[in-house]
Short mmCIF file of C-alpha atoms in Angstrom, two decimals:
data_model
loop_
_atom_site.label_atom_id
_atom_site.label_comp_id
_atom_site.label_asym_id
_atom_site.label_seq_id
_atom_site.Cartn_x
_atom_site.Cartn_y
_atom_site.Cartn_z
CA UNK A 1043 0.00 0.00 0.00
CA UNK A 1044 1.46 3.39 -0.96
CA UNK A 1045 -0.24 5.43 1.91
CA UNK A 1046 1.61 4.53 5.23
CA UNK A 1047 -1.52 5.01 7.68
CA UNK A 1048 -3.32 2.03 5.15
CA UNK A 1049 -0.43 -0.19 5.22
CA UNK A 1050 -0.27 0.24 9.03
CA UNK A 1051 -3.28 -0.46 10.03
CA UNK A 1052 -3.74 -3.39 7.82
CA UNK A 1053 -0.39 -4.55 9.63
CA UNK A 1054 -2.06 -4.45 12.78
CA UNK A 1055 -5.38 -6.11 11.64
CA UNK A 1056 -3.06 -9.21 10.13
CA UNK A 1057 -1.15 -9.60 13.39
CA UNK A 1058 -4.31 -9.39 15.49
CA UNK A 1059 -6.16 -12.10 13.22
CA UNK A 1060 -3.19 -14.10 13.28
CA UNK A 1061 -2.95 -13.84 17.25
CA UNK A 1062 -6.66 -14.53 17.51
CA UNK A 1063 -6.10 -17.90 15.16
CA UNK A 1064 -3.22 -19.06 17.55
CA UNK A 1065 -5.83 -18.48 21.22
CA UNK A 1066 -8.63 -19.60 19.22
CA UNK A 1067 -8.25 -21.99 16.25
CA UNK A 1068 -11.47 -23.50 15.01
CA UNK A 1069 -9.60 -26.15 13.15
CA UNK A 1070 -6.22 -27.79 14.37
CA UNK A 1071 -3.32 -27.15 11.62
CA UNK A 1072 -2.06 -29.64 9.72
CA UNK A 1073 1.86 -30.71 11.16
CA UNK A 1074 3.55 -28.93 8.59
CA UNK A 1075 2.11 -25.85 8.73
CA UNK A 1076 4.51 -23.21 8.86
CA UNK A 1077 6.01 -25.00 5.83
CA UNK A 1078 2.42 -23.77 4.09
CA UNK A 1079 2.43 -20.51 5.46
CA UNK A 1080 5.65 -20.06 4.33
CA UNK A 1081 4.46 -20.63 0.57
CA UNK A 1082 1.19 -18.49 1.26
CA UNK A 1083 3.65 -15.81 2.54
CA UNK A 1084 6.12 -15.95 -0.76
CA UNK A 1085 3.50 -15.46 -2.84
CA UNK A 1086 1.55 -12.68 -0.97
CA UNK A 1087 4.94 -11.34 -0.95
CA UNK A 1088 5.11 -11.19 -5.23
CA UNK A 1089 1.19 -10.31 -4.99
CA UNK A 1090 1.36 -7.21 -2.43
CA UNK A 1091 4.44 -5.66 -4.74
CA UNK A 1092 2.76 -5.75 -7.68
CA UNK A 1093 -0.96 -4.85 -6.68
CA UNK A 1094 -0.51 -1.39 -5.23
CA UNK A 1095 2.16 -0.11 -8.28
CA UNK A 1096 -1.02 -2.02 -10.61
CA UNK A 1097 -3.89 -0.30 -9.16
CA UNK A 1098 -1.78 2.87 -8.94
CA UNK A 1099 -1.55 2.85 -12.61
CA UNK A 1100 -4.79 1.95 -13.40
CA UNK A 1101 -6.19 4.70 -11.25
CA UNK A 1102 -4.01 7.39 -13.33
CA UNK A 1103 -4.38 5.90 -16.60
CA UNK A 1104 -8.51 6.35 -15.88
CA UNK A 1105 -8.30 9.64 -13.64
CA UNK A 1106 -6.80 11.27 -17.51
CA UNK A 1107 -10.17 10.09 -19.09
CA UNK A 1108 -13.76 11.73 -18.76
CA UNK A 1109 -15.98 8.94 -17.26
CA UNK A 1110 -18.50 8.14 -19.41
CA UNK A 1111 -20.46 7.83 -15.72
CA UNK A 1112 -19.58 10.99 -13.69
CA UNK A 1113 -20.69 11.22 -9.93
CA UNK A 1114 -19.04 14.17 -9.06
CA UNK A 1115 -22.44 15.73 -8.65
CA UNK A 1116 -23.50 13.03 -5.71
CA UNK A 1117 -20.54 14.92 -3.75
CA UNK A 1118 -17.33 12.94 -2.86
CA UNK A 1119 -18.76 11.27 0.44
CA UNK A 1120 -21.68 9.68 -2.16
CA UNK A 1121 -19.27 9.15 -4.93
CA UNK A 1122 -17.07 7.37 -2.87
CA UNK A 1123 -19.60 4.82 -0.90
CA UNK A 1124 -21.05 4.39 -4.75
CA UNK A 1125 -17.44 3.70 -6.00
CA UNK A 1126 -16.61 1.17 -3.93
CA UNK A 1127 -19.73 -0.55 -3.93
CA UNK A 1128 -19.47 -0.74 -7.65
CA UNK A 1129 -15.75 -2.13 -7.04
CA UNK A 1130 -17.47 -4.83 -4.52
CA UNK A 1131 -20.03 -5.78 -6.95
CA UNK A 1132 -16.58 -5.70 -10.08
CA UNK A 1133 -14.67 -8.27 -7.66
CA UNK A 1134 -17.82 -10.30 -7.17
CA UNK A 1135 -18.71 -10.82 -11.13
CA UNK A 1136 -14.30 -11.09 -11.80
CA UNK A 1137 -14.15 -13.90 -8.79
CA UNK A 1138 -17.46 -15.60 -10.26
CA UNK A 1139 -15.60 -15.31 -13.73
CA UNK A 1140 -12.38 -16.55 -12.35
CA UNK A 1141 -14.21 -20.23 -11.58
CA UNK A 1142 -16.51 -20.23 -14.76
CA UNK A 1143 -13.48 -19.56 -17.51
CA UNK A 1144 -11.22 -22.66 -17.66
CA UNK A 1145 -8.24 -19.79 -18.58
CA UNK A 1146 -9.47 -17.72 -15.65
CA UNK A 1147 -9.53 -20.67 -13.38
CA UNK A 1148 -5.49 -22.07 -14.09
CA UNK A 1149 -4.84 -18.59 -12.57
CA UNK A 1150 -6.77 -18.92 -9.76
CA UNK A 1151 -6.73 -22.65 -8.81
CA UNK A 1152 -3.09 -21.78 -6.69
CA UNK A 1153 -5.34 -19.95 -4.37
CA UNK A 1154 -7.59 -23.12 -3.70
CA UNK A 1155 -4.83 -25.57 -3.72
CA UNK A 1156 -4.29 -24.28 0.15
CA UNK A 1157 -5.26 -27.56 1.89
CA UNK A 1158 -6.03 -25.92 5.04
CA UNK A 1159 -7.31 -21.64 5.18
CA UNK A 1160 -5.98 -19.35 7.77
CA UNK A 1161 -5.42 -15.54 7.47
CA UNK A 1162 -1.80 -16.22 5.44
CA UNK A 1163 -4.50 -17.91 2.64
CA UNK A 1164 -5.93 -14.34 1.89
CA UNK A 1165 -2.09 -13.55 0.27
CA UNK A 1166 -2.41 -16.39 -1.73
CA UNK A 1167 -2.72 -15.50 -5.13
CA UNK A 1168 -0.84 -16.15 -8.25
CA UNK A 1169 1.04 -12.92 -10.17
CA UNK A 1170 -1.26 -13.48 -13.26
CA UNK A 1171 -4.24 -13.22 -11.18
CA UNK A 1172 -3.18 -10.27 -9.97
CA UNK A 1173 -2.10 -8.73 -13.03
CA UNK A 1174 -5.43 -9.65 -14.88
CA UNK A 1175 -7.96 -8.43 -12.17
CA UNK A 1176 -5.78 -5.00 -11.84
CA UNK A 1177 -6.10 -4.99 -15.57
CA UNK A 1178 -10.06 -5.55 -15.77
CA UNK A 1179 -10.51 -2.75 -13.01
CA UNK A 1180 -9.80 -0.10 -15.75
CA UNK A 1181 -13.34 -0.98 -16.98
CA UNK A 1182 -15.22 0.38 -13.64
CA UNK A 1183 -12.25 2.80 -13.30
CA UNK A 1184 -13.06 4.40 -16.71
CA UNK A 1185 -16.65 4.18 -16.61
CA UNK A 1186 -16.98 5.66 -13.25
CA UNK A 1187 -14.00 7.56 -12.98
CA UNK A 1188 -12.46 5.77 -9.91
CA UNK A 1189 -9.04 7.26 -8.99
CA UNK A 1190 -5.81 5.46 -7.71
CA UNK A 1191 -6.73 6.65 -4.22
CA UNK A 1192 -10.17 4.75 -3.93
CA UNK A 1193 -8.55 1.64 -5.81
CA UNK A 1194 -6.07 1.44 -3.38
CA UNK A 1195 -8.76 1.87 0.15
CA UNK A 1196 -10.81 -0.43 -1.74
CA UNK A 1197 -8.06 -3.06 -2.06
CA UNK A 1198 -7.12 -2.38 1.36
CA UNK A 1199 -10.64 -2.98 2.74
CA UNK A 1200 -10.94 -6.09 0.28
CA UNK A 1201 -7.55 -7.34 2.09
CA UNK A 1202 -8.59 -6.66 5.43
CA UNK A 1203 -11.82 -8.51 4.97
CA UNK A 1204 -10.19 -11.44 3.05
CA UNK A 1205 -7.89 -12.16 6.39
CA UNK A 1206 -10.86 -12.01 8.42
CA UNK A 1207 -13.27 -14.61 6.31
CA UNK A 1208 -10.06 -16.94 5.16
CA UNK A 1209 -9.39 -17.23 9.03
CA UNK A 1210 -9.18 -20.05 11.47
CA UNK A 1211 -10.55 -17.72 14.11
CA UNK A 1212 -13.23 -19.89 16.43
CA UNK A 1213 -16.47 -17.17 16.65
CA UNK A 1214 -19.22 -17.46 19.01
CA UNK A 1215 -22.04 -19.17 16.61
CA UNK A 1216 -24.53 -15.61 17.46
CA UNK A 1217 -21.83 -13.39 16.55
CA UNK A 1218 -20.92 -15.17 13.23
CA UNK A 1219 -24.75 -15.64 12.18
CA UNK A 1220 -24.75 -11.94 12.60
CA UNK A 1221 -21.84 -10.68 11.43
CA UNK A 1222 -22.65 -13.04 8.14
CA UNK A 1223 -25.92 -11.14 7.39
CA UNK A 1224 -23.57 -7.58 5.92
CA UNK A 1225 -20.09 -9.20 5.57
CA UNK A 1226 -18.37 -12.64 4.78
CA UNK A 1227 -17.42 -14.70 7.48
CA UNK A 1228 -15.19 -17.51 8.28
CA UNK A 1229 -18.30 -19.70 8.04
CA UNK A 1230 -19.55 -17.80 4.50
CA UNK A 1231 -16.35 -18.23 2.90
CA UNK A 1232 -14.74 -21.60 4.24
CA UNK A 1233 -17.72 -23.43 2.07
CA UNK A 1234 -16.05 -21.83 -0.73
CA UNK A 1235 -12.87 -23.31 -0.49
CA UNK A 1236 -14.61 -26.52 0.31
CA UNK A 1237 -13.40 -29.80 -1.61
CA UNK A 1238 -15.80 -30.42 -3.02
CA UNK A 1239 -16.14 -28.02 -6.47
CA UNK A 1240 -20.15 -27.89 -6.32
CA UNK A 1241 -19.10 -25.83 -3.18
CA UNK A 1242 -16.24 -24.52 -4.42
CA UNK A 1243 -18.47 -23.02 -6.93
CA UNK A 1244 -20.72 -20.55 -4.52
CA UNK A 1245 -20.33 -17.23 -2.22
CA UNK A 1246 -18.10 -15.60 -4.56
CA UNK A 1247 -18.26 -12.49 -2.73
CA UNK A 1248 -15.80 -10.39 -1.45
CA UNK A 1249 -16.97 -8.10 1.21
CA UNK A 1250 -20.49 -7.45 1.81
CA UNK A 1251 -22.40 -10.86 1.75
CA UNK A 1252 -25.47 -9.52 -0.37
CA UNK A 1253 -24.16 -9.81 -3.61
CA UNK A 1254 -24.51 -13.57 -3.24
CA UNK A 1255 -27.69 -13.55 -2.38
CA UNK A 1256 -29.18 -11.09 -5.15
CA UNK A 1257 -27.26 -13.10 -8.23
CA UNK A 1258 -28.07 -16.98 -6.87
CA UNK A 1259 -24.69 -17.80 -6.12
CA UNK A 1260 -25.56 -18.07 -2.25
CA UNK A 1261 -24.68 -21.56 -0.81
CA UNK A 1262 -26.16 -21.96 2.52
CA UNK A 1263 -24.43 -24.58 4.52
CA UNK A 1264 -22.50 -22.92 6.71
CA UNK A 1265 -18.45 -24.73 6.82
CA UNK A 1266 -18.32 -27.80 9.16
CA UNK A 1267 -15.37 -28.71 11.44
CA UNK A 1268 -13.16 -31.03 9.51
CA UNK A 1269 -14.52 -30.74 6.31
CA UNK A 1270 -11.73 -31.08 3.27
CA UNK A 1271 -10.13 -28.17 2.13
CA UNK A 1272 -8.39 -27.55 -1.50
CA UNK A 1273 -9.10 -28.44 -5.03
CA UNK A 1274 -11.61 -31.82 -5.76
CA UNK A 1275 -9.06 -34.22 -7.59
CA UNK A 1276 -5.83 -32.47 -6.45
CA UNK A 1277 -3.70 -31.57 -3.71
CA UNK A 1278 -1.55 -28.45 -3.21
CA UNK A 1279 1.83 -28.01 -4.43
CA UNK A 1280 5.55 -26.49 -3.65
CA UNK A 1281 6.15 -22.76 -4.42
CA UNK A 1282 7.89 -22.97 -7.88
CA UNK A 1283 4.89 -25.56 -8.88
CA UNK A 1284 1.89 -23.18 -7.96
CA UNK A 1285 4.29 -20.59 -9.73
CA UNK A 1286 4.33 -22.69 -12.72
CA UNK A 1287 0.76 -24.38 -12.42
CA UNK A 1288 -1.16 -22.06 -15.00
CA UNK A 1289 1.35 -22.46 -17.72
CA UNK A 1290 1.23 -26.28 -17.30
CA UNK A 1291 -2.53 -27.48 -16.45
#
């Protein structure tokens, strides 16, 4: 993230998820599990380089451009809530397309090769998928006029979000069942990394569980201790293979 105060205080939100995971797993971690963090972590590493100088780019090459869908006149408070609820309901339809196109998918399948999900999980994501999805954003960037600034809160409140639902944080049942009627939880989005790809398949949203819901893509089982994480048929892979995988499947 290029604005300090962001990066901070996403620091502080992965540390205190990861803290939280460590007092109160809901699932016990496979034996070699630093070994898998360590792979989630290199990659995150390559992803969090590239995304922010991406979206930075994007955001100047559209902020140059008239939008062809100006909401100046809402004022900047509305324009900005509209903006990034556009971007929410972009990164649903671009996740949905990411599992429906067989191209999309070889980029995306590293992500669900984890064979356990934790808050290191929401780094997990192959350079091409990041360099496609910062690519497709200069559709809603140009039509709406989205600068680098709101690409780069909304990716940091996408991030922020993904550690919390990819985590192996133990919630009270009440405060979950809550929590999961705005945003996606633990329980929301664990079913979607299920092993089983008619699960794997459903809640493709990001951030504010709705979007689910109004395009049919809802599942409602809610995850169940022990159930089998990854990709139905496969089994994750070491760093230079999940690297490689798109280029090779």
């Amino acid at each position: 993230m290029s604005d300090p105060w962001l990066a901070s205080a996403l620091a502080l939100w992965v540390a205190l998820v990861f803290a939280l995971e460590r007092l109160a797993a809901a699932e016990t971690p496979p034996p070699d599990n630093y070994r898998r963090i360590a792979r989630n972590i290199g990659l995150g590493l390559i992803a969090l380089t590239a995304a922010p100088l991406l979206l930075t780019l994007t955001g100047r090459l559209a902020s140059g451009v008239e939008p062809l869908v100006p909401l100046a006149g809402l004022g900047l408070p509305a324009a900005l809530l509209v903006q990034l609820l556009i971007l929410d309901i972009w990164t649903y339809g671009m996740h949905r397309a990411y599992h429906e196109l067989p191209f999309l998918w070889r980029f995306h399948a590293p992500h669900h090769l984890d064979d356990h999900l934790d808050a290191s999980s929401a780094f997990r994501f192959h350079i091409g998928e990041i360099l496609i999805s910062a690519a497709m954003r200069l559709i809603p960037a140009f039509l709406f006029g989205i600068d680098a600034a709101t690409l780069l809160l909304f990716e940091a409140i996408l991030t922020a979000n993904a550690v919390f639902h990819h985590s192996n944080i133990r919630l009270p049942a009440r405060l979950e069942r809550w929590l999961s009627l705005l945003i996606v939880t633990p329980s929301i989005h664990w079913m979607h990394h299920h092993k089983k790809r008619t699960d794997t398949d459903s809640n493709y949203t990001a951030i504010l569980s709705i979007w689910d819901r109004v395009f049919g893509s809802r599942n409602p089982e809610p995850r169940r201790i022990g159930m089998a994480i990854g990709v139905e048929g496969e089994h994750d892979l070491s760093f230079g293979k999940l690297l490689a995988y798109p280029f090779v499947r």
